[in-house]
Amino acid sequence: MPSLIHITEIDSTNNYLKQLVYNQNVEEGTVVYCDFQTAGKGQRGNSWESEYGKNLTFSMVLYPNEIKAKEQFIISQLVSLSIAECLSKHTDNITIKWPNDIYWNNKKICGILIENALESDFIKSSVIGIGININQEKFVSNAPNPISLKNITGEEYVLTNLLTGIQDSILHLYSQIKEGKKEFICQRYKELLFRREGYHLYNDGTSDFEAKIVSVESDGILTLETQEGIRRKFTFKEVKFILD
Ligand code: BTN
């Protein structure tokens, strides 16, 4: 089993692991986790809130050298699927909000920030940053809809048990990709999609509109269809889910 590196406090486990990978040989699957991040990074330039010692904040490195840059969305799919399946052992109603947030009902329990280093058309290394709200009870930042596993179940969790389970699960699905079993992962990802069925509100930066999810392609593009049957394609950041 690849190593688990524990750090008490760091700016961001993604930054730390990227630097480590840049400076020395780091075994594939290595995880760096910490008790507290002073500058935890979220998507869209946001920061990531996590109370000292309460949650999982970690990063894992993979070297998916056979995956083409244009196919990098498969990494998001495999990571979100692994986490969704691990969390589903503890509660119902876990889904994957496209492209790679993990939700419990309409609330966000986990965020993922993947930073890939590319070499020509291929991925050289992938630093996968994961923040999962586990034992934190109150959230103070302006994040719109956070929730923790403890908020849901009322139980307190041993963080390292969950962490090794997720590390195992990601490495298992990753080995399946290497064996060419991508289809199964795409299929499971679709089955677990948040808003997989029905019409819901979205915003394209200009206005709200109602639509249903038609597909998520292997390049990560989301296709929505309006009530009038008009299909619209979006990349990440081009569309916002309006939550009820
Ligand atoms: C999001 O905005 O949804 C992504 C959040 C990613 C947070 C994790 S916590 C561990 C790793 N280190 C970081 O600085 N960010 C990621």
Tab-separated table of C-alpha atoms and ligand atoms in Angstrom:
chain	number	residue	atom	x	y	z
A	1	MET	CA	0.000	0.000	0.000
A	2	PRO	CA	1.449	3.442	-0.939
A	3	SER	CA	2.310	5.719	1.919
A	4	LEU	CA	0.214	8.082	3.965
A	5	ILE	CA	2.053	11.236	5.012
A	6	HIS	CA	0.597	13.162	7.921
A	7	ILE	CA	1.286	16.870	8.449
A	8	THR	CA	-0.181	18.882	11.295
A	9	GLU	CA	-0.509	22.194	9.486
A	10	ILE	CA	0.234	23.332	5.933
A	11	ASP	CA	-0.983	25.999	3.512
A	12	SER	CA	-2.563	23.457	1.157
A	13	THR	CA	-1.962	19.713	0.780
A	14	ASN	CA	-2.224	20.166	-3.003
A	15	ASN	CA	0.589	22.737	-3.013
A	16	TYR	CA	2.695	20.598	-0.682
A	17	LEU	CA	2.297	17.416	-2.724
A	18	LYS	CA	2.866	19.201	-6.053
A	19	GLN	CA	6.148	20.550	-4.703
A	20	LEU	CA	7.133	17.101	-3.393
A	21	VAL	CA	6.388	15.501	-6.767
A	22	TYR	CA	8.395	18.216	-8.497
A	23	ASN	CA	11.423	17.745	-6.226
A	24	GLN	CA	11.676	13.996	-5.739
A	25	ASN	CA	10.330	10.569	-6.602
A	26	VAL	CA	6.968	10.112	-4.929
A	27	GLU	CA	5.319	6.717	-5.215
A	28	GLU	CA	2.046	6.637	-7.144
A	29	GLY	CA	-0.933	6.602	-4.767
A	30	THR	CA	0.882	8.472	-1.989
A	31	VAL	CA	-1.480	10.534	0.138
A	32	VAL	CA	-0.636	13.660	2.126
A	33	TYR	CA	-3.227	14.561	4.762
A	34	CYS	CA	-3.264	17.243	7.396
A	35	ASP	CA	-5.128	18.466	10.464
A	36	PHE	CA	-5.379	22.029	9.216
A	37	GLN	CA	-4.813	24.014	6.039
A	38	THR	CA	-4.022	27.712	6.388
A	39	ALA	CA	-4.845	28.372	2.722
A	40	GLY	CA	-6.988	25.436	1.573
A	41	LYS	CA	-7.897	25.941	-2.077
A	42	GLY	CA	-11.311	25.369	-3.608
A	43	GLN	CA	-12.519	25.538	-7.189
A	44	ARG	CA	-13.038	28.859	-8.962
A	45	GLY	CA	-10.376	30.508	-6.752
A	46	ASN	CA	-12.452	29.975	-3.605
A	47	SER	CA	-10.962	28.952	-0.286
A	48	TRP	CA	-11.856	25.691	1.436
A	49	GLU	CA	-13.134	25.829	5.006
A	50	SER	CA	-12.167	23.050	7.388
A	51	GLU	CA	-11.984	23.254	11.176
A	52	TYR	CA	-8.778	22.011	12.841
A	53	GLY	CA	-8.714	18.202	13.096
A	54	LYS	CA	-12.362	17.713	12.211
A	55	ASN	CA	-12.344	16.733	8.543
A	56	LEU	CA	-10.452	14.978	5.809
A	57	THR	CA	-8.252	17.347	3.826
A	58	PHE	CA	-5.798	15.428	1.694
A	59	SER	CA	-4.152	15.033	-1.690
A	60	MET	CA	-3.120	11.966	-3.667
A	61	VAL	CA	-0.733	11.707	-6.582
A	62	LEU	CA	-1.236	9.557	-9.676
A	63	TYR	CA	0.856	9.304	-12.823
A	64	PRO	CA	-1.757	8.448	-15.461
A	65	ASN	CA	0.762	8.677	-18.298
A	66	GLU	CA	-1.417	6.733	-20.736
A	67	ILE	CA	-4.384	9.051	-20.306
A	68	LYS	CA	-4.537	11.754	-22.948
A	69	ALA	CA	-4.946	15.351	-21.821
A	70	LYS	CA	-8.278	15.526	-23.640
A	71	GLU	CA	-9.495	12.482	-21.664
A	72	GLN	CA	-8.564	13.880	-18.255
A	73	PHE	CA	-12.196	14.000	-17.143
A	74	ILE	CA	-11.994	10.239	-16.468
A	75	ILE	CA	-9.852	11.081	-13.409
A	76	SER	CA	-12.616	13.326	-12.039
A	77	GLN	CA	-15.096	10.550	-12.656
A	78	LEU	CA	-13.085	7.847	-10.953
A	79	VAL	CA	-12.293	10.003	-7.919
A	80	SER	CA	-15.833	11.244	-7.423
A	81	LEU	CA	-17.196	7.745	-7.879
A	82	SER	CA	-14.785	6.317	-5.279
A	83	ILE	CA	-15.733	8.946	-2.720
A	84	ALA	CA	-19.462	8.677	-3.417
A	85	GLU	CA	-19.301	4.910	-2.961
A	86	CYS	CA	-17.296	5.181	0.276
A	87	LEU	CA	-19.671	7.776	1.758
A	88	SER	CA	-22.681	5.729	0.669
A	89	LYS	CA	-21.580	3.066	3.176
A	90	HIS	CA	-22.515	5.554	5.918
A	91	THR	CA	-25.608	7.313	4.563
A	92	ASP	CA	-28.184	7.293	1.760
A	93	ASN	CA	-28.756	10.088	-0.782
A	94	ILE	CA	-25.134	10.641	-1.796
A	95	THR	CA	-24.791	11.829	-5.383
A	96	ILE	CA	-22.159	13.372	-7.663
A	97	LYS	CA	-22.891	16.911	-8.746
A	98	TRP	CA	-21.308	17.449	-12.138
A	99	PRO	CA	-18.432	17.715	-12.619
A	100	ASN	CA	-17.043	16.501	-9.301
A	101	ASP	CA	-18.726	17.701	-6.120
A	102	ILE	CA	-20.189	15.147	-3.765
A	103	TYR	CA	-23.634	15.997	-2.464
A	104	TRP	CA	-25.999	14.734	0.194
A	105	ASN	CA	-29.440	15.809	-0.977
A	106	ASN	CA	-28.966	19.497	-1.877
A	107	LYS	CA	-25.902	20.017	0.289
A	108	LYS	CA	-22.207	19.724	-0.413
A	109	ILE	CA	-20.264	17.226	1.678
A	110	CYS	CA	-17.093	17.012	-0.419
A	111	GLY	CA	-15.131	19.079	-2.912
A	112	ILE	CA	-12.392	17.925	-5.258
A	113	LEU	CA	-9.635	19.988	-6.843
A	114	ILE	CA	-7.535	18.132	-9.407
A	115	GLU	CA	-4.345	19.730	-10.669
A	116	ASN	CA	-2.852	17.936	-13.667
A	117	ALA	CA	0.616	18.504	-15.069
A	118	LEU	CA	0.580	17.822	-18.809
A	119	GLU	CA	3.436	16.732	-21.051
A	120	SER	CA	2.622	17.143	-24.748
A	121	ASP	CA	-0.768	15.450	-25.163
A	122	PHE	CA	-0.607	13.284	-22.047
A	123	ILE	CA	-0.971	13.636	-18.292
A	124	LYS	CA	2.377	13.564	-16.526
A	125	SER	CA	1.060	13.752	-12.984
A	126	SER	CA	-2.243	14.367	-11.320
A	127	VAL	CA	-2.495	15.828	-7.831
A	128	ILE	CA	-5.975	15.103	-6.563
A	129	GLY	CA	-7.066	17.302	-3.676
A	130	ILE	CA	-10.039	16.162	-1.629
A	131	GLY	CA	-11.871	17.871	1.200
A	132	ILE	CA	-14.607	15.877	2.913
A	133	ASN	CA	-16.622	17.333	5.772
A	134	ILE	CA	-16.705	14.625	8.400
A	135	ASN	CA	-16.947	15.692	12.054
A	136	GLN	CA	-17.371	19.486	11.734
A	137	GLU	CA	-20.731	20.636	13.089
A	138	LYS	CA	-20.845	24.354	12.247
A	139	PHE	CA	-19.619	26.075	9.105
A	140	VAL	CA	-18.739	29.744	9.263
A	141	SER	CA	-17.532	30.706	5.770
A	142	ASN	CA	-19.848	31.971	3.057
A	143	ALA	CA	-19.921	28.564	1.319
A	144	PRO	CA	-23.582	28.277	0.344
A	145	ASN	CA	-24.555	24.776	1.434
A	146	PRO	CA	-21.981	22.779	3.408
A	147	ILE	CA	-22.855	19.678	5.407
A	148	SER	CA	-20.807	17.045	7.229
A	149	LEU	CA	-21.242	13.330	7.736
A	150	LYS	CA	-21.772	14.029	11.442
A	151	ASN	CA	-24.508	16.581	10.626
A	152	ILE	CA	-26.254	13.796	8.705
A	153	THR	CA	-25.827	10.775	10.969
A	154	GLY	CA	-25.068	12.291	14.380
A	155	GLU	CA	-22.013	10.047	14.677
A	156	GLU	CA	-18.338	10.875	15.200
A	157	TYR	CA	-15.883	9.222	12.785
A	158	VAL	CA	-12.234	8.106	12.933
A	159	LEU	CA	-10.731	10.087	10.067
A	160	THR	CA	-7.909	7.711	9.160
A	161	ASN	CA	-10.302	4.761	8.746
A	162	LEU	CA	-12.283	6.696	6.161
A	163	LEU	CA	-9.101	7.960	4.544
A	164	THR	CA	-7.539	4.541	3.940
A	165	GLY	CA	-10.872	3.285	2.587
A	166	ILE	CA	-10.931	6.102	0.028
A	167	GLN	CA	-7.268	5.673	-0.873
A	168	ASP	CA	-7.927	1.942	-1.519
A	169	SER	CA	-11.034	2.639	-3.520
A	170	ILE	CA	-9.393	5.243	-5.783
A	171	LEU	CA	-6.450	2.922	-6.450
A	172	HIS	CA	-8.804	0.051	-7.205
A	173	LEU	CA	-10.848	2.016	-9.755
A	174	TYR	CA	-7.659	3.462	-11.195
A	175	SER	CA	-6.315	-0.053	-11.787
A	176	GLN	CA	-9.552	-0.831	-13.629
A	177	ILE	CA	-8.986	2.129	-15.938
A	178	LYS	CA	-5.508	0.840	-16.643
A	179	GLU	CA	-7.115	-2.481	-17.576
A	180	GLY	CA	-9.314	-0.648	-20.059
A	181	LYS	CA	-12.557	-0.775	-18.047
A	182	LYS	CA	-13.450	2.901	-18.459
A	183	GLU	CA	-17.003	2.257	-19.584
A	184	PHE	CA	-18.018	0.807	-16.237
A	185	ILE	CA	-16.763	3.908	-14.433
A	186	CYS	CA	-18.583	6.307	-16.813
A	187	GLN	CA	-21.747	4.246	-16.370
A	188	ARG	CA	-21.600	4.275	-12.543
A	189	TYR	CA	-20.802	7.991	-12.587
A	190	LYS	CA	-23.962	8.638	-14.628
A	191	GLU	CA	-26.070	6.493	-12.318
A	192	LEU	CA	-24.937	8.501	-9.300
A	193	LEU	CA	-25.412	11.950	-10.866
A	194	PHE	CA	-27.146	14.643	-8.847
A	195	ARG	CA	-30.315	15.675	-10.750
A	196	ARG	CA	-30.087	12.592	-12.935
A	197	GLU	CA	-33.801	12.852	-13.523
A	198	GLY	CA	-36.296	15.624	-14.122
A	199	TYR	CA	-36.211	19.330	-14.904
A	200	HIS	CA	-34.334	21.698	-12.605
A	201	LEU	CA	-33.143	25.300	-12.564
A	202	TYR	CA	-29.785	26.304	-14.043
A	203	ASN	CA	-28.130	29.639	-14.808
A	204	ASP	CA	-25.946	30.321	-17.859
A	205	GLY	CA	-24.462	33.553	-16.519
A	206	THR	CA	-27.275	35.640	-18.001
A	207	SER	CA	-30.501	34.044	-16.906
A	208	ASP	CA	-32.115	31.112	-15.159
A	209	PHE	CA	-33.612	28.326	-17.260
A	210	GLU	CA	-35.224	24.974	-16.608
A	211	ALA	CA	-33.649	21.900	-18.120
A	212	LYS	CA	-32.895	18.229	-17.651
A	213	ILE	CA	-29.542	16.478	-17.898
A	214	VAL	CA	-29.183	14.582	-21.169
A	215	SER	CA	-25.572	13.447	-20.960
A	216	VAL	CA	-22.082	13.959	-19.639
A	217	GLU	CA	-19.547	13.198	-22.367
A	218	SER	CA	-16.091	11.702	-21.919
A	219	ASP	CA	-14.578	15.186	-22.317
A	220	GLY	CA	-16.696	16.335	-19.359
A	221	ILE	CA	-19.171	18.389	-21.381
A	222	LEU	CA	-22.657	18.534	-19.868
A	223	THR	CA	-25.643	18.549	-22.206
A	224	LEU	CA	-28.896	19.985	-20.876
A	225	GLU	CA	-32.256	19.997	-22.638
A	226	THR	CA	-34.896	22.651	-22.042
A	227	GLN	CA	-38.632	21.943	-21.779
A	228	GLU	CA	-38.893	23.075	-25.442
A	229	GLY	CA	-36.426	20.381	-26.493
A	230	ILE	CA	-33.479	22.710	-27.094
A	231	ARG	CA	-30.151	21.098	-26.250
A	232	ARG	CA	-27.356	23.190	-24.796
A	233	LYS	CA	-23.766	22.122	-24.058
A	234	PHE	CA	-21.692	23.467	-21.201
A	235	THR	CA	-18.168	23.176	-19.894
A	236	PHE	CA	-17.444	23.604	-16.201
A	237	LYS	CA	-17.930	27.219	-15.047
A	238	GLU	CA	-20.342	27.983	-17.929
A	239	VAL	CA	-23.385	26.826	-16.026
A	240	LYS	CA	-24.490	27.040	-12.416
A	241	PHE	CA	-26.949	24.731	-10.715
A	242	ILE	CA	-29.618	26.780	-8.960
A	243	LEU	CA	-30.422	24.860	-5.809
A	244	ASP	CA	-33.953	24.663	-4.430
B	1	BTN	C1	-14.055	22.706	-4.159
B	1	BTN	O1	-14.063	23.924	-4.178
B	1	BTN	O2	-15.102	22.071	-4.222
B	1	BTN	C2	-12.743	21.943	-4.092
B	1	BTN	C3	-12.254	21.820	-2.687
B	1	BTN	C4	-10.966	21.037	-2.562
B	1	BTN	C5	-10.425	21.089	-1.155
B	1	BTN	C6	-9.286	20.165	-0.940
B	1	BTN	S1	-8.811	20.056	0.746
B	1	BTN	C7	-7.351	19.209	0.335
B	1	BTN	C8	-6.825	19.803	-0.955
B	1	BTN	N1	-5.937	20.905	-0.694
B	1	BTN	C9	-6.436	22.066	-1.095
B	1	BTN	O3	-5.886	23.188	-0.956
B	1	BTN	N2	-7.647	21.879	-1.654
B	1	BTN	C10	-7.995	20.479	-1.694
